[in-house]
């Protein structure tokens, strides 16, 4: 097993985004619900700079971005949008510090990974950075340095916490398969070589200096094997999108010590089943793979299927609490 596989993850956590605009209230909800695996909430309802691309763009070193009608575009100097993104992140960290002062367990922070960032950030000509291999390398290097600084700041504010870095990569499969549209929308950018994708992810993960990194994607066909080779300690995914084609990769991941962060609760308002019903699919998968039931609690963390930014505040609170109850059900009755 890898060193990261020995890391103690909590039984349940959230993905990242939450509804509303009050950082303190969001952190209070998250830390009150997940006593053994809280996360730093993201509040995109506040506007540009609080969205996941803008928030991560604000972390970049010696690269800056601004909002255009078409999205975020790389610019020459830090402007209002960069300052706003950094200001909101400071507010969020202030709130996190207040509620995790003496916390000693795993604590998750999220940022957009290099390939989704390259697919979503525009160059000055309006095309995605993905269109230019040199721009992709520069972006990954800037992100790596920005993440080092961010993780150091989180560590100063919560010196007893064990930080987990989550890289959000919803565009990763599209990048690998050549499905990211060009600015005109008539063509797609060519697929990026898998070895380049893997090595870039490995370089960015090194920003955490040996600490555990989780990669999250709520898109279908998550490349589990590639993420494991790149060094991911865990993979976060929408459980409902799994097919039996994923069985072999998931079985190898579990046996190799990779943590599965299984999204079993809907990310938008809807009826919630009983906790045991929410994890029925996880138990079925385990039986299908022939894995020992006793491994379940040590290998699986339960989460919502994706971020909760599109949910009502009441549902978001219920969904997070439901993850905790479902994790308890899984631990109490793994079979």
C-alpha positions as YAML, in Angstrom:
chain: A
units: angstrom
residues:
- id: 1
  name: UNK
  ca: [0.00, 0.00, 0.00]
- id: 2
  name: UNK
  ca: [1.11, 3.55, -0.65]
- id: 3
  name: UNK
  ca: [1.95, 5.93, 2.15]
- id: 4
  name: UNK
  ca: [-1.23, 7.88, 1.35]
- id: 5
  name: UNK
  ca: [-3.37, 4.76, 1.74]
- id: 6
  name: UNK
  ca: [-2.44, 4.71, 5.44]
- id: 7
  name: UNK
  ca: [-3.99, 8.15, 5.89]
- id: 8
  name: UNK
  ca: [-7.16, 8.11, 7.97]
- id: 9
  name: UNK
  ca: [-10.04, 9.61, 5.99]
- id: 10
  name: UNK
  ca: [-13.39, 10.31, 7.62]
- id: 11
  name: UNK
  ca: [-16.50, 8.25, 6.91]
- id: 12
  name: UNK
  ca: [-18.39, 11.10, 5.21]
- id: 13
  name: UNK
  ca: [-17.73, 14.57, 3.84]
- id: 14
  name: UNK
  ca: [-18.98, 17.03, 1.23]
- id: 15
  name: UNK
  ca: [-17.75, 17.74, -2.28]
- id: 16
  name: UNK
  ca: [-17.17, 21.49, -2.09]
- id: 17
  name: UNK
  ca: [-19.83, 23.97, -3.12]
- id: 18
  name: UNK
  ca: [-22.73, 25.04, -0.92]
- id: 19
  name: UNK
  ca: [-25.72, 27.34, -1.48]
- id: 20
  name: UNK
  ca: [-25.89, 30.85, -0.05]
- id: 21
  name: UNK
  ca: [-23.40, 33.68, 0.43]
- id: 22
  name: UNK
  ca: [-22.57, 33.56, 4.16]
- id: 23
  name: UNK
  ca: [-19.15, 31.94, 4.62]
- id: 24
  name: UNK
  ca: [-19.42, 31.75, 8.38]
- id: 25
  name: UNK
  ca: [-22.82, 30.03, 8.26]
- id: 26
  name: UNK
  ca: [-21.57, 27.54, 5.64]
- id: 27
  name: UNK
  ca: [-18.48, 26.62, 7.65]
- id: 28
  name: UNK
  ca: [-20.57, 26.30, 10.80]
- id: 29
  name: UNK
  ca: [-22.90, 23.86, 8.99]
- id: 30
  name: UNK
  ca: [-20.05, 21.80, 7.54]
- id: 31
  name: UNK
  ca: [-17.99, 21.54, 10.74]
- id: 32
  name: UNK
  ca: [-21.10, 20.80, 12.79]
- id: 33
  name: UNK
  ca: [-22.14, 17.99, 10.44]
- id: 34
  name: UNK
  ca: [-18.79, 16.38, 9.63]
- id: 35
  name: UNK
  ca: [-17.04, 16.19, 12.96]
- id: 36
  name: UNK
  ca: [-14.35, 13.84, 11.59]
- id: 37
  name: UNK
  ca: [-13.90, 15.11, 7.99]
- id: 38
  name: UNK
  ca: [-14.99, 18.75, 7.41]
- id: 39
  name: UNK
  ca: [-14.17, 20.69, 4.23]
- id: 40
  name: UNK
  ca: [-13.74, 24.31, 3.21]
- id: 41
  name: UNK
  ca: [-17.05, 25.31, 1.58]
- id: 42
  name: UNK
  ca: [-17.22, 27.20, -1.72]
- id: 43
  name: UNK
  ca: [-20.08, 29.68, -2.25]
- id: 44
  name: UNK
  ca: [-20.42, 30.42, -5.99]
- id: 45
  name: UNK
  ca: [-23.71, 32.31, -5.44]
- id: 46
  name: UNK
  ca: [-21.57, 35.30, -4.43]
- id: 47
  name: UNK
  ca: [-20.67, 35.78, -8.09]
- id: 48
  name: UNK
  ca: [-17.54, 35.73, -10.32]
- id: 49
  name: UNK
  ca: [-14.48, 34.92, -8.26]
- id: 50
  name: UNK
  ca: [-16.44, 32.65, -5.93]
- id: 51
  name: UNK
  ca: [-17.15, 30.15, -8.73]
- id: 52
  name: UNK
  ca: [-14.73, 27.23, -8.91]
- id: 53
  name: UNK
  ca: [-12.77, 28.50, -11.95]
- id: 54
  name: UNK
  ca: [-12.49, 32.06, -10.62]
- id: 55
  name: UNK
  ca: [-11.57, 30.90, -7.13]
- id: 56
  name: UNK
  ca: [-8.72, 28.76, -8.43]
- id: 57
  name: UNK
  ca: [-7.66, 31.43, -10.93]
- id: 58
  name: UNK
  ca: [-7.21, 33.73, -7.92]
- id: 59
  name: UNK
  ca: [-4.67, 31.24, -6.47]
- id: 60
  name: UNK
  ca: [-2.44, 31.27, -9.57]
- id: 61
  name: UNK
  ca: [1.08, 32.71, -9.25]
- id: 62
  name: UNK
  ca: [2.22, 35.22, -11.91]
- id: 63
  name: UNK
  ca: [-0.84, 34.42, -14.03]
- id: 64
  name: UNK
  ca: [-4.04, 36.43, -13.75]
- id: 65
  name: UNK
  ca: [-7.54, 36.09, -15.12]
- id: 66
  name: UNK
  ca: [-10.54, 38.34, -15.62]
- id: 67
  name: UNK
  ca: [-14.19, 37.76, -16.42]
- id: 68
  name: UNK
  ca: [-15.31, 38.18, -20.04]
- id: 69
  name: UNK
  ca: [-18.82, 37.52, -21.41]
- id: 70
  name: UNK
  ca: [-17.53, 34.12, -22.61]
- id: 71
  name: UNK
  ca: [-15.94, 33.18, -19.28]
- id: 72
  name: UNK
  ca: [-12.61, 33.55, -17.50]
- id: 73
  name: UNK
  ca: [-9.72, 34.79, -19.66]
- id: 74
  name: UNK
  ca: [-6.02, 35.06, -18.84]
- id: 75
  name: UNK
  ca: [-4.87, 38.70, -18.64]
- id: 76
  name: UNK
  ca: [-1.66, 40.67, -18.06]
- id: 77
  name: UNK
  ca: [-2.14, 41.93, -14.53]
- id: 78
  name: UNK
  ca: [-4.28, 41.33, -11.43]
- id: 79
  name: UNK
  ca: [-7.52, 43.26, -11.75]
- id: 80
  name: UNK
  ca: [-10.77, 43.62, -9.84]
- id: 81
  name: UNK
  ca: [-11.84, 40.02, -10.49]
- id: 82
  name: UNK
  ca: [-8.60, 38.59, -9.11]
- id: 83
  name: UNK
  ca: [-8.75, 40.83, -6.04]
- id: 84
  name: UNK
  ca: [-12.36, 39.81, -5.39]
- id: 85
  name: UNK
  ca: [-11.55, 36.09, -5.69]
- id: 86
  name: UNK
  ca: [-8.66, 36.44, -3.24]
- id: 87
  name: UNK
  ca: [-10.75, 38.50, -0.81]
- id: 88
  name: UNK
  ca: [-13.51, 35.91, -0.68]
- id: 89
  name: UNK
  ca: [-11.01, 33.10, -0.17]
- id: 90
  name: UNK
  ca: [-9.53, 35.02, 2.79]
- id: 91
  name: UNK
  ca: [-13.02, 35.43, 4.27]
- id: 92
  name: UNK
  ca: [-13.63, 31.70, 3.87]
- id: 93
  name: UNK
  ca: [-10.33, 30.85, 5.54]
- id: 94
  name: UNK
  ca: [-11.13, 33.25, 8.40]
- id: 95
  name: UNK
  ca: [-14.38, 31.39, 9.00]
- id: 96
  name: UNK
  ca: [-12.69, 28.00, 8.73]
- id: 97
  name: UNK
  ca: [-10.03, 29.04, 11.23]
- id: 98
  name: UNK
  ca: [-12.70, 30.16, 13.69]
- id: 99
  name: UNK
  ca: [-14.51, 26.80, 13.65]
- id: 100
  name: UNK
  ca: [-11.50, 24.44, 13.40]
- id: 101
  name: UNK
  ca: [-9.21, 26.08, 15.95]
- id: 102
  name: UNK
  ca: [-8.41, 22.88, 17.84]
- id: 103
  name: UNK
  ca: [-9.45, 20.36, 15.19]
- id: 104
  name: UNK
  ca: [-6.99, 17.49, 14.73]
- id: 105
  name: UNK
  ca: [-8.51, 15.25, 12.04]
- id: 106
  name: UNK
  ca: [-8.56, 15.29, 8.22]
- id: 107
  name: UNK
  ca: [-9.65, 18.60, 6.66]
- id: 108
  name: UNK
  ca: [-10.39, 18.89, 2.93]
- id: 109
  name: UNK
  ca: [-9.77, 21.90, 0.70]
- id: 110
  name: UNK
  ca: [-10.68, 22.00, -3.01]
- id: 111
  name: UNK
  ca: [-9.20, 23.60, -6.13]
- id: 112
  name: UNK
  ca: [-9.72, 23.03, -9.84]
- id: 113
  name: UNK
  ca: [-7.21, 20.61, -11.34]
- id: 114
  name: UNK
  ca: [-4.86, 21.53, -14.22]
- id: 115
  name: UNK
  ca: [-6.85, 19.93, -17.05]
- id: 116
  name: UNK
  ca: [-10.27, 21.33, -16.20]
- id: 117
  name: UNK
  ca: [-8.58, 24.70, -15.68]
- id: 118
  name: UNK
  ca: [-6.93, 24.40, -19.13]
- id: 119
  name: UNK
  ca: [-10.29, 23.46, -20.68]
- id: 120
  name: UNK
  ca: [-12.17, 26.36, -19.04]
- id: 121
  name: UNK
  ca: [-9.66, 29.25, -18.94]
- id: 122
  name: UNK
  ca: [-9.36, 31.22, -22.18]
- id: 123
  name: UNK
  ca: [-6.19, 32.61, -23.75]
- id: 124
  name: UNK
  ca: [-6.18, 36.17, -25.11]
- id: 125
  name: UNK
  ca: [-7.39, 34.88, -28.51]
- id: 126
  name: UNK
  ca: [-10.51, 33.44, -26.90]
- id: 127
  name: UNK
  ca: [-9.53, 29.78, -27.30]
- id: 128
  name: UNK
  ca: [-9.13, 27.50, -24.28]
- id: 129
  name: UNK
  ca: [-5.61, 27.22, -22.83]
- id: 130
  name: UNK
  ca: [-6.01, 23.55, -23.75]
- id: 131
  name: UNK
  ca: [-5.32, 24.54, -27.38]
- id: 132
  name: UNK
  ca: [-1.70, 25.45, -26.57]
- id: 133
  name: UNK
  ca: [0.63, 22.85, -24.98]
- id: 134
  name: UNK
  ca: [2.97, 25.61, -23.75]
- id: 135
  name: UNK
  ca: [0.08, 27.44, -22.09]
- id: 136
  name: UNK
  ca: [-0.98, 24.17, -20.42]
- id: 137
  name: UNK
  ca: [2.51, 23.74, -18.97]
- id: 138
  name: UNK
  ca: [2.63, 27.34, -17.73]
- id: 139
  name: UNK
  ca: [-0.81, 27.02, -16.20]
- id: 140
  name: UNK
  ca: [0.09, 23.78, -14.39]
- id: 141
  name: UNK
  ca: [3.31, 25.30, -13.02]
- id: 142
  name: UNK
  ca: [1.47, 28.41, -11.81]
- id: 143
  name: UNK
  ca: [-1.26, 26.28, -10.23]
- id: 144
  name: UNK
  ca: [1.30, 24.08, -8.47]
- id: 145
  name: UNK
  ca: [3.01, 27.08, -6.89]
- id: 146
  name: UNK
  ca: [-0.33, 28.68, -5.99]
- id: 147
  name: UNK
  ca: [-1.51, 25.49, -4.31]
- id: 148
  name: UNK
  ca: [1.72, 25.28, -2.28]
- id: 149
  name: UNK
  ca: [1.06, 28.78, -0.93]
- id: 150
  name: UNK
  ca: [-2.62, 28.05, -0.30]
- id: 151
  name: UNK
  ca: [-1.93, 24.79, 1.54]
- id: 152
  name: UNK
  ca: [0.73, 26.50, 3.65]
- id: 153
  name: UNK
  ca: [-1.81, 29.18, 4.60]
- id: 154
  name: UNK
  ca: [-4.43, 26.58, 5.52]
- id: 155
  name: UNK
  ca: [-1.78, 24.77, 7.57]
- id: 156
  name: UNK
  ca: [-0.89, 27.96, 9.47]
- id: 157
  name: UNK
  ca: [-4.54, 28.56, 10.30]
- id: 158
  name: UNK
  ca: [-5.22, 24.97, 11.37]
- id: 159
  name: UNK
  ca: [-1.86, 23.58, 12.48]
- id: 160
  name: UNK
  ca: [-3.31, 20.42, 14.02]
- id: 161
  name: UNK
  ca: [-5.48, 19.44, 11.05]
- id: 162
  name: UNK
  ca: [-4.30, 16.90, 8.46]
- id: 163
  name: UNK
  ca: [-5.02, 18.56, 5.14]
- id: 164
  name: UNK
  ca: [-6.50, 16.66, 2.20]
- id: 165
  name: UNK
  ca: [-6.26, 18.42, -1.17]
- id: 166
  name: UNK
  ca: [-9.07, 17.76, -3.63]
- id: 167
  name: UNK
  ca: [-8.50, 18.57, -7.29]
- id: 168
  name: UNK
  ca: [-11.78, 19.06, -9.17]
- id: 169
  name: UNK
  ca: [-11.47, 17.59, -12.67]
- id: 170
  name: UNK
  ca: [-14.97, 17.37, -14.22]
- id: 171
  name: UNK
  ca: [-13.52, 18.04, -17.71]
- id: 172
  name: UNK
  ca: [-10.78, 15.39, -17.46]
- id: 173
  name: UNK
  ca: [-12.55, 12.68, -19.46]
- id: 174
  name: UNK
  ca: [-13.49, 15.20, -22.18]
- id: 175
  name: UNK
  ca: [-9.82, 16.30, -22.36]
- id: 176
  name: UNK
  ca: [-8.67, 12.68, -22.73]
- id: 177
  name: UNK
  ca: [-11.24, 11.94, -25.44]
- id: 178
  name: UNK
  ca: [-10.96, 15.12, -27.46]
- id: 179
  name: UNK
  ca: [-14.45, 16.36, -26.59]
- id: 180
  name: UNK
  ca: [-13.70, 19.92, -25.39]
- id: 181
  name: UNK
  ca: [-15.33, 22.34, -27.85]
- id: 182
  name: UNK
  ca: [-13.40, 25.15, -29.53]
- id: 183
  name: UNK
  ca: [-14.54, 28.76, -29.14]
- id: 184
  name: UNK
  ca: [-16.60, 28.51, -32.35]
- id: 185
  name: UNK
  ca: [-18.35, 25.41, -31.12]
- id: 186
  name: UNK
  ca: [-17.94, 23.75, -34.52]
- id: 187
  name: UNK
  ca: [-14.89, 21.65, -33.68]
- id: 188
  name: UNK
  ca: [-13.25, 20.09, -30.64]
- id: 189
  name: UNK
  ca: [-9.70, 20.35, -29.35]
- id: 190
  name: UNK
  ca: [-7.61, 17.27, -30.02]
- id: 191
  name: UNK
  ca: [-7.28, 14.72, -27.24]
- id: 192
  name: UNK
  ca: [-4.28, 15.18, -24.94]
- id: 193
  name: UNK
  ca: [-1.90, 12.24, -24.68]
- id: 194
  name: UNK
  ca: [-2.66, 10.18, -21.57]
- id: 195
  name: UNK
  ca: [0.96, 10.19, -20.43]
- id: 196
  name: UNK
  ca: [1.06, 14.00, -20.54]
- id: 197
  name: UNK
  ca: [-2.23, 14.17, -18.61]
- id: 198
  name: UNK
  ca: [-0.89, 11.76, -16.01]
- id: 199
  name: UNK
  ca: [2.52, 13.42, -15.57]
- id: 200
  name: UNK
  ca: [0.95, 16.89, -15.28]
- id: 201
  name: UNK
  ca: [-1.46, 15.67, -12.61]
- id: 202
  name: UNK
  ca: [1.47, 14.08, -10.75]
- id: 203
  name: UNK
  ca: [3.41, 17.37, -10.85]
- id: 204
  name: UNK
  ca: [0.45, 19.37, -9.52]
- id: 205
  name: UNK
  ca: [-0.24, 16.80, -6.78]
- id: 206
  name: UNK
  ca: [3.36, 17.32, -5.62]
- id: 207
  name: UNK
  ca: [2.24, 20.75, -4.37]
- id: 208
  name: UNK
  ca: [0.89, 18.91, -1.31]
- id: 209
  name: UNK
  ca: [4.39, 17.64, -0.48]
- id: 210
  name: UNK
  ca: [3.46, 14.01, 0.14]
- id: 211
  name: UNK
  ca: [0.04, 14.75, 1.64]
- id: 212
  name: UNK
  ca: [-3.07, 12.96, 0.37]
- id: 213
  name: UNK
  ca: [-4.69, 14.24, -2.83]
- id: 214
  name: UNK
  ca: [-8.20, 13.30, -3.95]
- id: 215
  name: UNK
  ca: [-9.37, 13.86, -7.52]
- id: 216
  name: UNK
  ca: [-13.07, 14.59, -7.99]
- id: 217
  name: UNK
  ca: [-15.16, 14.22, -11.14]
- id: 218
  name: UNK
  ca: [-18.93, 13.96, -11.33]
- id: 219
  name: UNK
  ca: [-18.72, 13.13, -15.07]
- id: 220
  name: UNK
  ca: [-19.13, 9.60, -16.46]
- id: 221
  name: UNK
  ca: [-16.14, 7.33, -17.19]
- id: 222
  name: UNK
  ca: [-13.77, 8.56, -14.51]
- id: 223
  name: UNK
  ca: [-10.25, 7.29, -15.42]
- id: 224
  name: UNK
  ca: [-9.60, 5.48, -12.12]
- id: 225
  name: UNK
  ca: [-6.42, 3.69, -13.26]
- id: 226
  name: UNK
  ca: [-4.81, 6.86, -14.64]
- id: 227
  name: UNK
  ca: [-5.57, 8.78, -11.44]
- id: 228
  name: UNK
  ca: [-4.07, 6.01, -9.31]
- id: 229
  name: UNK
  ca: [-0.88, 6.00, -11.41]
- id: 230
  name: UNK
  ca: [-0.67, 9.78, -11.06]
- id: 231
  name: UNK
  ca: [-0.63, 9.37, -7.29]
- id: 232
  name: UNK
  ca: [-4.19, 10.09, -6.18]
- id: 233
  name: UNK
  ca: [-4.85, 8.79, -2.67]
- id: 234
  name: UNK
  ca: [-8.58, 8.90, -3.36]
- id: 235
  name: UNK
  ca: [-11.07, 9.30, -6.20]
- id: 236
  name: UNK
  ca: [-14.36, 11.15, -5.69]
- id: 237
  name: UNK
  ca: [-17.18, 10.37, -8.13]
- id: 238
  name: UNK
  ca: [-20.94, 10.20, -8.73]
- id: 239
  name: UNK
  ca: [-21.77, 6.61, -7.77]
- id: 240
  name: UNK
  ca: [-24.90, 6.55, -9.95]
- id: 241
  name: UNK
  ca: [-22.76, 6.95, -13.10]
- id: 242
  name: UNK
  ca: [-20.72, 3.78, -12.53]
- id: 243
  name: UNK
  ca: [-21.21, 0.87, -14.89]
- id: 244
  name: UNK
  ca: [-19.93, -2.69, -14.72]
- id: 245
  name: UNK
  ca: [-17.16, -1.57, -17.12]
- id: 246
  name: UNK
  ca: [-15.67, 0.23, -14.11]
- id: 247
  name: UNK
  ca: [-15.60, -2.88, -11.91]
- id: 248
  name: UNK
  ca: [-12.05, -4.01, -12.65]
- id: 249
  name: UNK
  ca: [-10.54, -0.53, -12.18]
- id: 250
  name: UNK
  ca: [-12.44, -0.02, -8.92]
- id: 251
  name: UNK
  ca: [-11.44, -3.44, -7.58]
- id: 252
  name: UNK
  ca: [-7.78, -2.70, -8.34]
- id: 253
  name: UNK
  ca: [-8.08, 0.73, -6.75]
- id: 254
  name: UNK
  ca: [-9.49, -0.67, -3.50]
- id: 255
  name: UNK
  ca: [-6.91, -3.44, -3.35]
- id: 256
  name: UNK
  ca: [-4.17, -0.87, -3.99]
- id: 257
  name: UNK
  ca: [-5.30, 1.25, -1.05]
- id: 258
  name: UNK
  ca: [-7.06, 4.04, -2.99]
- id: 259
  name: UNK
  ca: [-9.91, 5.64, -1.07]
- id: 260
  name: UNK
  ca: [-13.27, 5.79, -2.84]
- id: 261
  name: UNK
  ca: [-15.30, 8.93, -2.14]
- id: 262
  name: UNK
  ca: [-18.64, 7.67, -3.37]
- id: 263
  name: UNK
  ca: [-21.31, 10.25, -4.21]
- id: 264
  name: UNK
  ca: [-24.52, 8.53, -3.14]
- id: 265
  name: UNK
  ca: [-26.79, 11.50, -2.30]
- id: 266
  name: UNK
  ca: [-28.32, 13.77, -4.95]
- id: 267
  name: UNK
  ca: [-26.81, 17.24, -5.34]
- id: 268
  name: UNK
  ca: [-30.12, 19.04, -5.95]
- id: 269
  name: UNK
  ca: [-33.41, 19.05, -4.05]
- id: 270
  name: UNK
  ca: [-35.26, 15.77, -4.12]
- id: 271
  name: UNK
  ca: [-36.49, 13.00, -1.85]
- id: 272
  name: UNK
  ca: [-33.87, 11.28, 0.29]
- id: 273
  name: UNK
  ca: [-34.17, 7.54, 0.81]
- id: 274
  name: UNK
  ca: [-33.47, 5.92, 4.16]
- id: 275
  name: UNK
  ca: [-29.72, 5.78, 4.94]
- id: 276
  name: UNK
  ca: [-29.52, 2.02, 4.30]
- id: 277
  name: UNK
  ca: [-31.13, 2.52, 0.89]
- id: 278
  name: UNK
  ca: [-28.55, 5.12, -0.06]
- id: 279
  name: UNK
  ca: [-25.71, 2.63, 0.37]
- id: 280
  name: UNK
  ca: [-27.43, -0.43, -1.09]
- id: 281
  name: UNK
  ca: [-25.57, 0.08, -4.37]
- id: 282
  name: UNK
  ca: [-22.22, 0.25, -2.57]
- id: 283
  name: UNK
  ca: [-22.91, -3.05, -0.83]
- id: 284
  name: UNK
  ca: [-24.00, -4.61, -4.15]
- id: 285
  name: UNK
  ca: [-20.79, -3.43, -5.84]
- id: 286
  name: UNK
  ca: [-18.73, -4.90, -3.01]
- id: 287
  name: UNK
  ca: [-20.40, -8.28, -3.39]
- id: 288
  name: UNK
  ca: [-19.99, -8.18, -7.18]
- id: 289
  name: UNK
  ca: [-16.27, -7.48, -6.81]
- id: 290
  name: UNK
  ca: [-15.86, -10.21, -4.21]
- id: 291
  name: UNK
  ca: [-14.32, -7.76, -1.74]
- id: 292
  name: UNK
  ca: [-14.39, -8.42, 2.01]
- id: 293
  name: UNK
  ca: [-17.27, -6.53, 3.70]
- id: 294
  name: UNK
  ca: [-14.93, -5.54, 6.52]
- id: 295
  name: UNK
  ca: [-12.99, -3.41, 4.02]
- id: 296
  name: UNK
  ca: [-15.97, -1.15, 3.32]
- id: 297
  name: UNK
  ca: [-15.61, 1.35, 6.13]
- id: 298
  name: UNK
  ca: [-11.84, 1.52, 5.59]
- id: 299
  name: UNK
  ca: [-12.11, 2.04, 1.83]
- id: 300
  name: UNK
  ca: [-15.20, 4.23, 1.32]
- id: 301
  name: UNK
  ca: [-16.13, 7.79, 2.29]
- id: 302
  name: UNK
  ca: [-19.68, 8.85, 1.47]
- id: 303
  name: UNK
  ca: [-20.45, 12.23, -0.13]
- id: 304
  name: UNK
  ca: [-23.15, 13.94, -2.18]
- id: 305
  name: UNK
  ca: [-22.91, 13.09, -5.90]
- id: 306
  name: UNK
  ca: [-21.59, 16.56, -6.71]
- id: 307
  name: UNK
  ca: [-21.45, 20.05, -5.22]
- id: 308
  name: UNK
  ca: [-24.57, 21.48, -3.56]
- id: 309
  name: UNK
  ca: [-24.52, 25.00, -5.04]
- id: 310
  name: UNK
  ca: [-27.76, 24.31, -6.92]
- id: 311
  name: UNK
  ca: [-29.61, 23.03, -3.85]
- id: 312
  name: UNK
  ca: [-31.73, 24.95, -1.37]
- id: 313
  name: UNK
  ca: [-30.00, 25.66, 1.96]
- id: 314
  name: UNK
  ca: [-32.43, 23.34, 3.77]
- id: 315
  name: UNK
  ca: [-31.81, 20.46, 1.36]
- id: 316
  name: UNK
  ca: [-28.03, 21.01, 1.49]
- id: 317
  name: UNK
  ca: [-28.08, 20.62, 5.28]
- id: 318
  name: UNK
  ca: [-30.25, 17.50, 4.99]
- id: 319
  name: UNK
  ca: [-28.03, 15.98, 2.30]
- id: 320
  name: UNK
  ca: [-24.86, 16.43, 4.34]
- id: 321
  name: UNK
  ca: [-26.47, 14.98, 7.46]
- id: 322
  name: UNK
  ca: [-27.81, 12.10, 5.36]
- id: 323
  name: UNK
  ca: [-24.25, 11.23, 4.24]
- id: 324
  name: UNK
  ca: [-23.23, 10.90, 7.89]
- id: 325
  name: UNK
  ca: [-26.20, 8.63, 8.69]
- id: 326
  name: UNK
  ca: [-25.60, 6.53, 5.56]
- id: 327
  name: UNK
  ca: [-21.92, 6.09, 6.51]
- id: 328
  name: UNK
  ca: [-22.99, 4.92, 9.96]
- id: 329
  name: UNK
  ca: [-25.37, 2.40, 8.35]
- id: 330
  name: UNK
  ca: [-22.55, 1.10, 6.14]
- id: 331
  name: UNK
  ca: [-20.18, 0.71, 9.10]
- id: 332
  name: UNK
  ca: [-22.81, -0.96, 11.30]
- id: 333
  name: UNK
  ca: [-24.00, -3.37, 8.62]
- id: 334
  name: UNK
  ca: [-21.42, -3.76, 5.83]
- id: 335
  name: UNK
  ca: [-23.17, -6.85, 4.44]
...
